[in-house]
mmCIF file of C-alpha atoms in Angstrom:
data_model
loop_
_atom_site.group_PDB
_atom_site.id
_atom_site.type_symbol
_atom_site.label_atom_id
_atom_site.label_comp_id
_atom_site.label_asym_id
_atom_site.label_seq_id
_atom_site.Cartn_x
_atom_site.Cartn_y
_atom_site.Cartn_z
ATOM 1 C CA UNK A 40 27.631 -3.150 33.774
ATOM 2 C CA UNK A 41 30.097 -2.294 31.113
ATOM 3 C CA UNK A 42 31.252 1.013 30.690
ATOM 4 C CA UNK A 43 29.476 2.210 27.873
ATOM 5 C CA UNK A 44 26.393 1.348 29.597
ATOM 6 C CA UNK A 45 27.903 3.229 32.716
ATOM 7 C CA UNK A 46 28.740 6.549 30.235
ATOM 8 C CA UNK A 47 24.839 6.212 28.736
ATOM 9 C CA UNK A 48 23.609 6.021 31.733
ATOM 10 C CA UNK A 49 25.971 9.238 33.000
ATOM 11 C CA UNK A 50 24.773 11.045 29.743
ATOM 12 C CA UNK A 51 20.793 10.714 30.755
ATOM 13 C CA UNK A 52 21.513 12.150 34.158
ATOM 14 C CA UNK A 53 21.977 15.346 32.679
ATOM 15 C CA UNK A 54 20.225 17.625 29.796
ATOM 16 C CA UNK A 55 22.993 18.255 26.845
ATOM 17 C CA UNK A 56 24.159 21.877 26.535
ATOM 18 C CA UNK A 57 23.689 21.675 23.107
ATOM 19 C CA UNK A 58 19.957 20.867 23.420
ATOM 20 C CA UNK A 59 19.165 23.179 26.277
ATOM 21 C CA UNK A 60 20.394 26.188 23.774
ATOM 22 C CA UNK A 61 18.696 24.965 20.710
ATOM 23 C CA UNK A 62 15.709 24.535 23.178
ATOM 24 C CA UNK A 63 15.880 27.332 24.819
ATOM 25 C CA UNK A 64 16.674 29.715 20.835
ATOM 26 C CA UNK A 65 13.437 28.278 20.468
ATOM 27 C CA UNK A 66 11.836 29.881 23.617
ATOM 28 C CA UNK A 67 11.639 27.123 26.052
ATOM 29 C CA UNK A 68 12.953 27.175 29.556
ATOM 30 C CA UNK A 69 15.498 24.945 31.786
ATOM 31 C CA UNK A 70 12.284 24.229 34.227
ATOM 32 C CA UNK A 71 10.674 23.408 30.728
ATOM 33 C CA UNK A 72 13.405 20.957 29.599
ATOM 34 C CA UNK A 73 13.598 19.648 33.183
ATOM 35 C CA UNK A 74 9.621 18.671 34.014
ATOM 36 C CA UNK A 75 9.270 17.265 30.873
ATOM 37 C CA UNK A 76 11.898 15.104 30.768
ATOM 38 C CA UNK A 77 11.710 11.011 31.332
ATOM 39 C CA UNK A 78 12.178 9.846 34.859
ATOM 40 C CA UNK A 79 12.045 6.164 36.494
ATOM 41 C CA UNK A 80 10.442 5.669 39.802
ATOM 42 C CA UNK A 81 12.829 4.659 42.146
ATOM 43 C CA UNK A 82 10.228 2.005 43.675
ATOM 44 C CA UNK A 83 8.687 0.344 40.744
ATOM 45 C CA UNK A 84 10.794 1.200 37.471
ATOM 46 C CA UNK A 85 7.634 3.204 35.474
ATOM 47 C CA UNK A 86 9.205 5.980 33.218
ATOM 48 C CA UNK A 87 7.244 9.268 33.249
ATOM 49 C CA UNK A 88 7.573 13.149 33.096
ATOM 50 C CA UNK A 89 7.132 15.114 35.957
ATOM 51 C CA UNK A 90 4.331 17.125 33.638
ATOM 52 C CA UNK A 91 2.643 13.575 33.170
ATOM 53 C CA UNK A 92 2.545 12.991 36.755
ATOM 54 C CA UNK A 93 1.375 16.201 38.202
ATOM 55 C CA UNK A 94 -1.673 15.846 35.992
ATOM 56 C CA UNK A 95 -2.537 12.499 36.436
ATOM 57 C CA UNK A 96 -1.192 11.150 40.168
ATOM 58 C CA UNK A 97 -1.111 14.513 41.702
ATOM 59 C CA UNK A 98 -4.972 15.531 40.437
ATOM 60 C CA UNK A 99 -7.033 17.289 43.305
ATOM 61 C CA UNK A 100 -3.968 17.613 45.264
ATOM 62 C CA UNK A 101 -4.185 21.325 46.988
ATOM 63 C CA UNK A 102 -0.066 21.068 46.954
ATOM 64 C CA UNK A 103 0.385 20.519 43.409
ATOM 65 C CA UNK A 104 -0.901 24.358 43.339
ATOM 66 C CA UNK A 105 1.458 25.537 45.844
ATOM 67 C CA UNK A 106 5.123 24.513 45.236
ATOM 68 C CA UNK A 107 5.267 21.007 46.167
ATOM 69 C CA UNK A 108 9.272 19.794 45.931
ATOM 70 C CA UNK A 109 8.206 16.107 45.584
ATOM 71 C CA UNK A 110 6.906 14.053 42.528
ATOM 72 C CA UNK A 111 4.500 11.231 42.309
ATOM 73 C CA UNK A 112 4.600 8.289 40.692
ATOM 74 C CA UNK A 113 1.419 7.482 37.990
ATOM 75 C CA UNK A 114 1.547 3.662 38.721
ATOM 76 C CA UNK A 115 2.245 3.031 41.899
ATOM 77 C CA UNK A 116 1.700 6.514 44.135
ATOM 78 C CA UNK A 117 5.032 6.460 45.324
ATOM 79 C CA UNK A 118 6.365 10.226 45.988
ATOM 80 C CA UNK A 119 10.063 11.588 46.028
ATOM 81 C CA UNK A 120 11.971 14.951 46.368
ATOM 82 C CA UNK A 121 12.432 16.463 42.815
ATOM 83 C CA UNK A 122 15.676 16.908 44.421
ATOM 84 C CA UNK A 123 16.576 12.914 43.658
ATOM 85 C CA UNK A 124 15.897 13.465 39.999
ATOM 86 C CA UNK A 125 19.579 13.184 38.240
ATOM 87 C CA UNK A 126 19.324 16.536 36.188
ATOM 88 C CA UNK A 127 17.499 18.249 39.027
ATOM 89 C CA UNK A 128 20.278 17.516 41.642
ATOM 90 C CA UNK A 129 19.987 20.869 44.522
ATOM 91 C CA UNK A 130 17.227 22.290 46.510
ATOM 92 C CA UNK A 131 17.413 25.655 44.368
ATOM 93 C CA UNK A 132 16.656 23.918 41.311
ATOM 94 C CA UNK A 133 14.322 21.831 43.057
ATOM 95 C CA UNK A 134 12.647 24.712 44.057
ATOM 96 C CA UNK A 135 12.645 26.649 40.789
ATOM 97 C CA UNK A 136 10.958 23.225 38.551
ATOM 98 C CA UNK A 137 8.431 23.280 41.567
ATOM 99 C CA UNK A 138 7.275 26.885 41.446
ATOM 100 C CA UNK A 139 7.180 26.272 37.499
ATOM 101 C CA UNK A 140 4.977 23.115 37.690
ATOM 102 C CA UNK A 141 3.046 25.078 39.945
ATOM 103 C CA UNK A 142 2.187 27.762 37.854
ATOM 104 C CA UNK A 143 1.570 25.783 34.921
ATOM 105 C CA UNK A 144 -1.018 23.538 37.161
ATOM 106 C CA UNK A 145 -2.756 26.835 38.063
ATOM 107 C CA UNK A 146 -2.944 28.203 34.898
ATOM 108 C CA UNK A 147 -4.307 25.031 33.697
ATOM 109 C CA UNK A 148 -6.721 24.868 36.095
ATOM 110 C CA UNK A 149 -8.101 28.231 35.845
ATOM 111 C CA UNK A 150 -8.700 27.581 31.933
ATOM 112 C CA UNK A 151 -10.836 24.799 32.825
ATOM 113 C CA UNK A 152 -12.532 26.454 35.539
ATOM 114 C CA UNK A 153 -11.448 23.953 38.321
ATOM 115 C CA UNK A 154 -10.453 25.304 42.073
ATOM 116 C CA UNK A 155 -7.023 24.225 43.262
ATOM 117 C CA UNK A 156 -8.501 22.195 45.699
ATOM 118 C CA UNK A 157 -10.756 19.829 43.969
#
């Protein structure tokens, strides 16, 4: 690997300052940047946002109402800590990007008039 592909790579580890505060003038949140940002399962390669999974791999799931620190991949059901996601990186953000997830799921659910558990 050269190392401009080393300093890409670097660079999508991590949301750019710049972003985050146009992003966030605009009224969205770090844990809003963060869950719907790209990821790559680290067993079969698929790119996906944390948002995409929750709704589709995570669906009747009673933990994806109730905090759950790991992600699921769409393709191949593989789960992992949010804490291994690059611009996640510690357990408090991990824990923050959870309990948002979380909330959104719920409030999603309760608009459609499904119970958590189902």
């Amino acid at each position: 690997m050269s190392k401009r592909d080393e300093e890409q790579e670097g660079a999508r580890d991590f949301i750019a300052p710049g972003y985050a505060q146009a992003m966030r003038d605009r009224g969205f949140s770090w844990n809003t940047l963060a869950s719907i940002r790209k990821i790559s399962c680290p067993n079969c390669g698929f790119m996906f946002s944390l948002t995409y999974g929750r709704t589709i791999a995570c669906r009747g799931c009673p933990q994806a109402t109730r905090n759950c620190p790991k992600a699921r991949c769409a393709k191949c059901d593989h789960e992992f800590y949010l804490q291994e996601m690059p611009h996640v990186g510690n357990k408090y953000a991990q824990r923050s990007v959870a309990l948002h997830m979380s909330n959104i799921e719920s409030t999603y659910n309760e608009q459609v008039g499904r119970k958590r558990h189902r």
